[in-house]
Amino acid sequence: MDLFDSLKEKVNGKDLTVVFPEGDEPRILEAAAKLNSEKVLKPILLGDETEIKQVASDNSFDLGDIEILSPKTYPEFDSMVDAFVERRKGKNTKEQAEEMLQNVNYFGTMLVYLDKADAMVSGAVHSTGDTVRPALQIVKTAPGNSRISGAFILQRGDERYLFSDCAINIDPDAQTLAEVAVQAAKSAKLFDIDPKVAMLSFSTKGSAKGDQVTKVQEATKLAKEMAPDVPIDGELQFDASFVQSVANQKAPGSEVAGHANVFIFPELQSGNIGYKIAQRFGGFDAVGPILLGLDKPISDLSRGCNADDVYKLSILTAALAL
């Protein structure tokens, strides 16, 4: 079954709500209208109701009964301000909170934190920092996690893989890289991937030396200790992780090499480049980044996304709330 058909079955009938801070963006509105008409989940749009409805009308989008909220007119804004000040533990005054919560990403994140929405999807017109900063300040990391990471689902026909970290940690140390791997393995199961995790490098099993190789070797050891029931191996070059004939030569006896489906990149630069090569050269659909390690599901769109990307990432993010 297609991943999104499978996920729609999982979220269908659960009355899950996803808040979209960028409520006047046409790509968001097109996806929200489709999600609402299919009754997959309940969108909540943020922004000026008149402006949102005008954009929808101009583009012939039927918003139906979609809820539209604005920080300026939200009836529970004062109590939200108080909850924000309490959550920030004295780092922001009430006056600062009132100003910050006029920002739709902060407002949307508070809706999720206060269980007024199950999940949030933003980033079509905002930077990753604009989405991640309020998430870390308000929702924070889930128990057992000290970092978050950004994963992509790569799908082409019957092929499905998870790439991480492609969005958040610029140059992770071994401990962070191990945590990224465990987060990826856990989320892969939700997306119908039986995880076989490859810790990627330019070296396979000591074929090259250097600090970058040592880091991946240490991360592999730590990840195995953190998740002993998950097949994790490294350090592996990509061809050794993916091609059985190469794996037989470079990493004989590995339970991951040759058939990996979760790929952990040694730093952000290679992860970001890698998923975009797979997407543009390989013809894979790349959905994400899905923020892993947060206490509640929030995802960050690429600013180059289209309405179908928004639709798919919204379903993925809603599934994380289950």
mmCIF file of C-alpha atoms in Angstrom:
data_model
loop_
_atom_site.group_PDB
_atom_site.id
_atom_site.type_symbol
_atom_site.label_atom_id
_atom_site.label_comp_id
_atom_site.label_asym_id
_atom_site.label_seq_id
_atom_site.Cartn_x
_atom_site.Cartn_y
_atom_site.Cartn_z
ATOM 1 C CA MET A 1 0.000 0.000 0.000
ATOM 2 C CA ASP A 2 1.183 3.539 -0.755
ATOM 3 C CA LEU A 3 2.583 5.228 2.358
ATOM 4 C CA PHE A 4 0.013 8.005 2.339
ATOM 5 C CA ASP A 5 -2.910 5.645 1.799
ATOM 6 C CA SER A 6 -1.639 3.669 4.786
ATOM 7 C CA LEU A 7 -1.221 6.776 6.933
ATOM 8 C CA LYS A 8 -4.635 8.110 5.932
ATOM 9 C CA GLU A 9 -6.147 4.859 7.172
ATOM 10 C CA LYS A 10 -4.298 5.309 10.470
ATOM 11 C CA VAL A 11 -5.456 8.905 11.053
ATOM 12 C CA ASN A 12 -8.937 8.547 9.566
ATOM 13 C CA GLY A 13 -11.689 8.920 12.127
ATOM 14 C CA LYS A 14 -9.321 10.159 14.854
ATOM 15 C CA ASP A 15 -10.488 13.803 14.503
ATOM 16 C CA LEU A 16 -6.886 14.987 14.508
ATOM 17 C CA THR A 17 -6.354 18.722 14.055
ATOM 18 C CA VAL A 18 -3.385 20.327 12.307
ATOM 19 C CA VAL A 19 -2.748 24.057 12.619
ATOM 20 C CA PHE A 20 -1.298 25.975 9.655
ATOM 21 C CA PRO A 21 0.217 29.330 10.689
ATOM 22 C CA GLU A 22 0.540 30.443 7.052
ATOM 23 C CA GLY A 23 -3.209 30.571 6.478
ATOM 24 C CA ASP A 24 -3.171 33.073 3.618
ATOM 25 C CA GLU A 25 -0.620 31.159 1.507
ATOM 26 C CA PRO A 26 -2.267 29.588 -1.593
ATOM 27 C CA ARG A 27 -0.294 26.322 -1.347
ATOM 28 C CA ILE A 28 -1.427 25.904 2.255
ATOM 29 C CA LEU A 29 -5.035 26.702 1.382
ATOM 30 C CA GLU A 30 -5.105 24.226 -1.501
ATOM 31 C CA ALA A 31 -3.783 21.439 0.726
ATOM 32 C CA ALA A 32 -6.064 22.364 3.636
ATOM 33 C CA ALA A 33 -9.130 22.389 1.372
ATOM 34 C CA LYS A 34 -8.231 18.907 0.082
ATOM 35 C CA LEU A 35 -7.595 17.517 3.571
ATOM 36 C CA ASN A 36 -10.879 18.978 4.781
ATOM 37 C CA SER A 37 -12.927 17.709 1.851
ATOM 38 C CA GLU A 38 -11.481 14.205 2.290
ATOM 39 C CA LYS A 39 -12.127 14.428 6.057
ATOM 40 C CA VAL A 40 -8.643 13.026 6.679
ATOM 41 C CA LEU A 41 -8.003 15.567 9.426
ATOM 42 C CA LYS A 42 -9.274 18.947 10.587
ATOM 43 C CA PRO A 43 -7.182 21.926 9.440
ATOM 44 C CA ILE A 44 -6.980 25.133 11.493
ATOM 45 C CA LEU A 45 -5.840 28.185 9.534
ATOM 46 C CA LEU A 46 -4.178 31.179 11.187
ATOM 47 C CA GLY A 47 -4.476 34.727 9.921
ATOM 48 C CA ASP A 48 -7.007 37.386 9.019
ATOM 49 C CA GLU A 49 -10.256 35.647 8.104
ATOM 50 C CA THR A 50 -11.207 38.176 5.416
ATOM 51 C CA GLU A 51 -7.808 37.929 3.720
ATOM 52 C CA ILE A 52 -7.790 34.136 3.889
ATOM 53 C CA LYS A 53 -11.245 33.842 2.376
ATOM 54 C CA GLN A 54 -10.302 36.295 -0.365
ATOM 55 C CA VAL A 55 -7.219 34.252 -1.326
ATOM 56 C CA ALA A 56 -9.350 31.102 -1.301
ATOM 57 C CA SER A 57 -11.970 32.760 -3.499
ATOM 58 C CA ASP A 58 -9.359 34.071 -5.937
ATOM 59 C CA ASN A 59 -8.013 30.520 -6.348
ATOM 60 C CA SER A 60 -11.390 28.714 -6.251
ATOM 61 C CA PHE A 61 -10.532 26.789 -3.079
ATOM 62 C CA ASP A 62 -13.514 25.563 -1.076
ATOM 63 C CA LEU A 63 -12.627 25.977 2.593
ATOM 64 C CA GLY A 64 -15.940 24.546 3.779
ATOM 65 C CA ASP A 65 -16.130 24.628 7.566
ATOM 66 C CA ILE A 66 -12.388 25.036 8.203
ATOM 67 C CA GLU A 67 -11.709 26.915 11.442
ATOM 68 C CA ILE A 68 -9.825 30.212 11.049
ATOM 69 C CA LEU A 69 -8.140 31.809 14.059
ATOM 70 C CA SER A 70 -6.242 35.062 14.528
ATOM 71 C CA PRO A 71 -4.075 36.089 17.499
ATOM 72 C CA LYS A 72 -5.743 39.499 17.319
ATOM 73 C CA THR A 73 -9.247 38.146 17.944
ATOM 74 C CA TYR A 74 -8.612 34.858 19.777
ATOM 75 C CA PRO A 75 -10.959 34.838 22.804
ATOM 76 C CA GLU A 76 -8.530 32.889 25.007
ATOM 77 C CA PHE A 77 -5.488 35.016 24.161
ATOM 78 C CA ASP A 78 -4.971 36.314 27.709
ATOM 79 C CA SER A 79 -4.894 32.831 29.208
ATOM 80 C CA MET A 80 -2.514 31.765 26.422
ATOM 81 C CA VAL A 81 -0.203 34.640 27.376
ATOM 82 C CA ASP A 82 -0.216 33.497 31.002
ATOM 83 C CA ALA A 83 0.526 29.906 29.973
ATOM 84 C CA PHE A 84 3.395 31.099 27.767
ATOM 85 C CA VAL A 85 4.947 33.162 30.568
ATOM 86 C CA GLU A 86 4.713 30.176 32.902
ATOM 87 C CA ARG A 87 6.227 27.849 30.308
ATOM 88 C CA ARG A 88 9.139 30.230 29.703
ATOM 89 C CA LYS A 89 9.884 30.299 33.449
ATOM 90 C CA GLY A 90 10.648 34.018 33.708
ATOM 91 C CA LYS A 91 12.573 34.312 30.420
ATOM 92 C CA ASN A 92 9.842 36.532 28.959
ATOM 93 C CA THR A 93 7.632 39.161 30.573
ATOM 94 C CA LYS A 94 3.892 39.300 30.026
ATOM 95 C CA GLU A 95 4.368 42.255 27.671
ATOM 96 C CA GLN A 96 6.952 40.322 25.651
ATOM 97 C CA ALA A 97 4.650 37.300 25.557
ATOM 98 C CA GLU A 98 1.776 39.393 24.217
ATOM 99 C CA GLU A 99 4.012 40.633 21.400
ATOM 100 C CA MET A 100 5.573 37.234 20.640
ATOM 101 C CA LEU A 101 2.189 35.498 20.462
ATOM 102 C CA GLN A 102 1.087 37.859 17.703
ATOM 103 C CA ASN A 103 3.599 35.886 15.628
ATOM 104 C CA VAL A 104 1.617 33.085 13.980
ATOM 105 C CA ASN A 105 4.327 30.454 14.541
ATOM 106 C CA TYR A 106 4.442 31.161 18.273
ATOM 107 C CA PHE A 107 0.646 31.312 18.416
ATOM 108 C CA GLY A 108 0.299 28.033 16.491
ATOM 109 C CA THR A 109 2.895 26.298 18.645
ATOM 110 C CA MET A 110 1.021 27.363 21.776
ATOM 111 C CA LEU A 111 -2.188 25.878 20.347
ATOM 112 C CA VAL A 112 -0.351 22.552 20.064
ATOM 113 C CA TYR A 113 1.219 22.870 23.519
ATOM 114 C CA LEU A 114 -2.189 23.618 25.064
ATOM 115 C CA ASP A 115 -3.777 20.664 23.207
ATOM 116 C CA LYS A 116 -6.006 22.982 21.166
ATOM 117 C CA ALA A 117 -4.442 21.320 18.102
ATOM 118 C CA ASP A 118 -2.726 17.951 17.675
ATOM 119 C CA ALA A 119 0.048 19.075 15.333
ATOM 120 C CA MET A 120 1.460 22.009 13.364
ATOM 121 C CA VAL A 121 2.876 22.408 9.858
ATOM 122 C CA SER A 122 4.673 25.608 8.856
ATOM 123 C CA GLY A 123 7.595 26.747 6.694
ATOM 124 C CA ALA A 124 6.065 27.449 3.265
ATOM 125 C CA VAL A 125 7.056 31.103 3.626
ATOM 126 C CA HIS A 126 8.980 31.020 6.927
ATOM 127 C CA SER A 127 12.550 29.863 7.523
ATOM 128 C CA THR A 128 13.343 26.675 9.421
ATOM 129 C CA GLY A 129 14.449 28.800 12.371
ATOM 130 C CA ASP A 130 11.079 30.551 12.470
ATOM 131 C CA THR A 131 9.371 27.182 12.873
ATOM 132 C CA VAL A 132 11.905 25.409 15.087
ATOM 133 C CA ARG A 133 12.622 28.223 17.564
ATOM 134 C CA PRO A 134 9.115 28.400 19.102
ATOM 135 C CA ALA A 135 8.869 24.597 19.006
ATOM 136 C CA LEU A 136 12.015 24.250 21.116
ATOM 137 C CA GLN A 137 11.035 27.081 23.455
ATOM 138 C CA ILE A 138 7.460 25.903 24.050
ATOM 139 C CA VAL A 139 6.943 22.236 23.155
ATOM 140 C CA LYS A 140 10.568 21.245 23.848
ATOM 141 C CA THR A 141 12.122 17.820 23.366
ATOM 142 C CA ALA A 142 10.369 14.591 24.296
ATOM 143 C CA PRO A 143 11.541 12.689 27.398
ATOM 144 C CA GLY A 144 14.775 10.857 26.664
ATOM 145 C CA ASN A 145 15.741 13.266 23.883
ATOM 146 C CA SER A 146 18.281 16.068 24.201
ATOM 147 C CA ARG A 147 18.161 17.096 20.534
ATOM 148 C CA ILE A 148 15.759 17.184 17.629
ATOM 149 C CA SER A 149 16.482 16.193 14.043
ATOM 150 C CA GLY A 150 14.933 16.684 10.624
ATOM 151 C CA ALA A 151 14.088 13.574 8.582
ATOM 152 C CA PHE A 152 12.804 13.111 5.044
ATOM 153 C CA ILE A 153 10.772 10.236 3.655
ATOM 154 C CA LEU A 154 11.977 9.349 0.149
ATOM 155 C CA GLN A 155 9.469 7.380 -1.915
ATOM 156 C CA ARG A 156 9.485 6.158 -5.508
ATOM 157 C CA GLY A 157 7.034 3.441 -6.498
ATOM 158 C CA ASP A 158 7.438 0.595 -4.017
ATOM 159 C CA GLU A 159 10.731 1.991 -2.683
ATOM 160 C CA ARG A 160 10.662 3.895 0.616
ATOM 161 C CA TYR A 161 13.570 5.212 2.669
ATOM 162 C CA LEU A 162 14.231 7.599 5.526
ATOM 163 C CA PHE A 163 17.097 10.129 5.415
ATOM 164 C CA SER A 164 18.289 12.043 8.504
ATOM 165 C CA ASP A 165 19.485 14.547 9.626
ATOM 166 C CA CYS A 166 18.804 16.781 6.639
ATOM 167 C CA ALA A 167 17.569 19.951 8.340
ATOM 168 C CA ILE A 168 18.695 20.723 11.892
ATOM 169 C CA ASN A 169 22.105 19.710 13.301
ATOM 170 C CA ILE A 170 24.907 21.323 11.318
ATOM 171 C CA ASP A 171 27.867 19.332 12.674
ATOM 172 C CA PRO A 172 26.621 16.825 15.254
ATOM 173 C CA ASP A 173 28.981 15.142 17.680
ATOM 174 C CA ALA A 174 28.887 11.370 18.154
ATOM 175 C CA GLN A 175 26.263 11.497 20.919
ATOM 176 C CA THR A 176 23.937 13.700 18.853
ATOM 177 C CA LEU A 177 24.452 11.553 15.757
ATOM 178 C CA ALA A 178 23.540 8.441 17.744
ATOM 179 C CA GLU A 179 20.389 10.119 18.997
ATOM 180 C CA VAL A 180 19.484 11.132 15.428
ATOM 181 C CA ALA A 181 19.819 7.484 14.386
ATOM 182 C CA VAL A 182 17.570 6.197 17.173
ATOM 183 C CA GLN A 183 14.942 8.884 16.500
ATOM 184 C CA ALA A 184 14.974 7.933 12.818
ATOM 185 C CA ALA A 185 14.647 4.220 13.542
ATOM 186 C CA LYS A 186 11.652 4.751 15.851
ATOM 187 C CA SER A 187 9.828 7.003 13.395
ATOM 188 C CA ALA A 188 10.568 4.694 10.451
ATOM 189 C CA LYS A 189 8.307 2.054 11.982
ATOM 190 C CA LEU A 190 5.394 4.497 11.990
ATOM 191 C CA PHE A 191 5.968 5.043 8.270
ATOM 192 C CA ASP A 192 5.859 1.300 7.530
ATOM 193 C CA ILE A 193 9.627 0.967 7.223
ATOM 194 C CA ASP A 194 11.236 -1.944 9.078
ATOM 195 C CA PRO A 195 14.404 -0.046 10.038
ATOM 196 C CA LYS A 196 17.847 -1.165 8.980
ATOM 197 C CA VAL A 197 20.024 1.797 9.881
ATOM 198 C CA ALA A 198 23.218 2.712 8.033
ATOM 199 C CA MET A 199 25.599 5.202 9.655
ATOM 200 C CA LEU A 200 27.087 6.785 6.547
ATOM 201 C CA SER A 201 30.671 7.894 5.985
ATOM 202 C CA PHE A 202 33.314 8.092 3.258
ATOM 203 C CA SER A 203 34.817 5.021 4.934
ATOM 204 C CA THR A 204 33.584 1.449 5.373
ATOM 205 C CA LYS A 205 34.734 -0.501 8.407
ATOM 206 C CA GLY A 206 38.005 1.389 8.820
ATOM 207 C CA SER A 207 38.924 1.665 5.131
ATOM 208 C CA ALA A 208 39.832 5.322 5.771
ATOM 209 C CA LYS A 209 41.047 7.196 8.825
ATOM 210 C CA GLY A 210 40.281 10.593 10.290
ATOM 211 C CA ASP A 211 38.270 12.434 12.897
ATOM 212 C CA GLN A 212 35.134 12.343 10.738
ATOM 213 C CA VAL A 213 35.367 8.553 10.485
ATOM 214 C CA THR A 214 36.026 8.148 14.202
ATOM 215 C CA LYS A 215 32.939 10.227 14.985
ATOM 216 C CA VAL A 216 30.691 7.907 12.962
ATOM 217 C CA GLN A 217 32.294 4.821 14.514
ATOM 218 C CA GLU A 218 31.630 6.194 18.010
ATOM 219 C CA ALA A 219 28.082 7.211 17.062
ATOM 220 C CA THR A 220 27.390 3.704 15.751
ATOM 221 C CA LYS A 221 28.539 2.156 19.033
ATOM 222 C CA LEU A 222 26.380 4.560 21.068
ATOM 223 C CA ALA A 223 23.315 4.071 18.854
ATOM 224 C CA LYS A 224 23.562 0.295 19.224
ATOM 225 C CA GLU A 225 23.677 0.692 23.000
ATOM 226 C CA MET A 226 20.666 3.019 22.926
ATOM 227 C CA ALA A 227 18.594 0.752 20.659
ATOM 228 C CA PRO A 228 19.955 -2.812 20.932
ATOM 229 C CA ASP A 229 16.883 -4.276 19.218
ATOM 230 C CA VAL A 230 17.387 -2.240 16.022
ATOM 231 C CA PRO A 231 19.780 -3.327 13.232
ATOM 232 C CA ILE A 232 22.339 -0.485 13.103
ATOM 233 C CA ASP A 233 25.726 -0.657 11.416
ATOM 234 C CA GLY A 234 28.541 1.660 10.459
ATOM 235 C CA GLU A 235 30.604 3.231 9.408
ATOM 236 C CA LEU A 236 29.426 2.457 5.867
ATOM 237 C CA GLN A 237 29.879 4.138 2.523
ATOM 238 C CA PHE A 238 26.601 4.585 0.702
ATOM 239 C CA ASP A 239 27.314 1.920 -1.911
ATOM 240 C CA ALA A 240 28.191 -0.593 0.810
ATOM 241 C CA SER A 241 24.976 0.223 2.647
ATOM 242 C CA PHE A 242 22.769 -0.129 -0.418
ATOM 243 C CA VAL A 243 24.284 -2.519 -2.973
ATOM 244 C CA GLN A 244 24.547 -6.160 -1.896
ATOM 245 C CA SER A 245 27.499 -7.005 -4.143
ATOM 246 C CA VAL A 246 29.498 -4.085 -2.726
ATOM 247 C CA ALA A 247 28.417 -4.987 0.809
ATOM 248 C CA ASN A 248 29.689 -8.540 0.306
ATOM 249 C CA GLN A 249 33.141 -7.140 -0.448
ATOM 250 C CA LYS A 250 33.319 -4.225 1.979
ATOM 251 C CA ALA A 251 31.191 -5.327 4.942
ATOM 252 C CA PRO A 252 30.672 -9.097 4.831
ATOM 253 C CA GLY A 253 28.435 -10.427 7.571
ATOM 254 C CA SER A 254 26.688 -7.116 8.236
ATOM 255 C CA GLU A 255 22.928 -7.364 8.841
ATOM 256 C CA VAL A 256 22.480 -3.840 7.448
ATOM 257 C CA ALA A 257 24.974 -3.447 4.604
ATOM 258 C CA GLY A 258 23.402 -4.084 1.212
ATOM 259 C CA HIS A 259 19.829 -3.550 2.312
ATOM 260 C CA ALA A 260 19.726 -0.419 4.490
ATOM 261 C CA ASN A 261 16.567 1.681 4.372
ATOM 262 C CA VAL A 262 17.328 4.320 7.029
ATOM 263 C CA PHE A 263 20.354 6.463 6.178
ATOM 264 C CA ILE A 264 22.053 8.629 8.811
ATOM 265 C CA PHE A 265 24.321 11.285 7.348
ATOM 266 C CA PRO A 266 27.436 12.370 9.273
ATOM 267 C CA GLU A 267 26.557 16.074 9.129
ATOM 268 C CA LEU A 268 23.873 18.379 7.773
ATOM 269 C CA GLN A 269 25.681 19.387 4.604
ATOM 270 C CA SER A 270 25.824 15.876 3.167
ATOM 271 C CA GLY A 271 22.308 15.031 4.375
ATOM 272 C CA ASN A 272 20.753 18.066 2.744
ATOM 273 C CA ILE A 273 22.655 17.533 -0.504
ATOM 274 C CA GLY A 274 21.927 13.796 -0.465
ATOM 275 C CA TYR A 275 18.148 14.018 -0.234
ATOM 276 C CA LYS A 276 18.002 16.701 -2.921
ATOM 277 C CA ILE A 277 20.100 14.585 -5.299
ATOM 278 C CA ALA A 278 17.754 11.635 -4.725
ATOM 279 C CA GLN A 279 14.773 13.915 -5.304
ATOM 280 C CA ARG A 280 16.009 15.741 -8.409
ATOM 281 C CA PHE A 281 18.201 13.097 -10.091
ATOM 282 C CA GLY A 282 16.503 9.969 -8.808
ATOM 283 C CA GLY A 283 12.880 11.038 -9.176
ATOM 284 C CA PHE A 284 12.005 10.319 -5.554
ATOM 285 C CA ASP A 285 9.224 12.143 -3.756
ATOM 286 C CA ALA A 286 10.872 13.811 -0.761
ATOM 287 C CA VAL A 287 8.489 14.639 2.062
ATOM 288 C CA GLY A 288 9.736 16.628 5.030
ATOM 289 C CA PRO A 289 11.554 17.700 6.984
ATOM 290 C CA ILE A 290 9.690 15.883 9.732
ATOM 291 C CA LEU A 291 10.973 17.182 13.066
ATOM 292 C CA LEU A 292 11.813 14.208 15.289
ATOM 293 C CA GLY A 293 12.462 14.301 19.022
ATOM 294 C CA LEU A 294 9.882 16.959 19.916
ATOM 295 C CA ASP A 295 7.308 16.263 22.614
ATOM 296 C CA LYS A 296 4.498 17.094 20.155
ATOM 297 C CA PRO A 297 4.436 16.847 16.352
ATOM 298 C CA ILE A 298 5.541 19.935 14.441
ATOM 299 C CA SER A 299 6.935 19.854 10.909
ATOM 300 C CA ASP A 300 8.818 22.357 8.793
ATOM 301 C CA LEU A 301 8.028 22.655 5.101
ATOM 302 C CA SER A 302 10.602 23.561 2.499
ATOM 303 C CA ARG A 303 9.918 27.025 1.090
ATOM 304 C CA GLY A 304 10.109 25.405 -2.351
ATOM 305 C CA CYS A 305 7.198 23.078 -1.532
ATOM 306 C CA ASN A 306 4.038 22.695 -3.588
ATOM 307 C CA ALA A 307 0.490 22.003 -2.380
ATOM 308 C CA ASP A 308 0.972 18.236 -2.692
ATOM 309 C CA ASP A 309 4.039 18.442 -0.428
ATOM 310 C CA VAL A 310 1.945 20.307 2.144
ATOM 311 C CA TYR A 311 -0.824 17.710 1.882
ATOM 312 C CA LYS A 312 1.543 14.775 2.361
ATOM 313 C CA LEU A 313 3.595 16.320 5.167
ATOM 314 C CA SER A 314 0.381 17.199 7.006
ATOM 315 C CA ILE A 315 -0.715 13.558 6.955
ATOM 316 C CA LEU A 316 2.738 12.408 8.102
ATOM 317 C CA THR A 317 2.756 14.944 10.923
ATOM 318 C CA ALA A 318 -0.759 14.062 12.044
ATOM 319 C CA ALA A 319 0.276 10.394 12.190
ATOM 320 C CA LEU A 320 3.022 11.319 14.677
ATOM 321 C CA ALA A 321 0.260 12.433 17.057
ATOM 322 C CA LEU A 322 -1.186 8.922 17.275
#
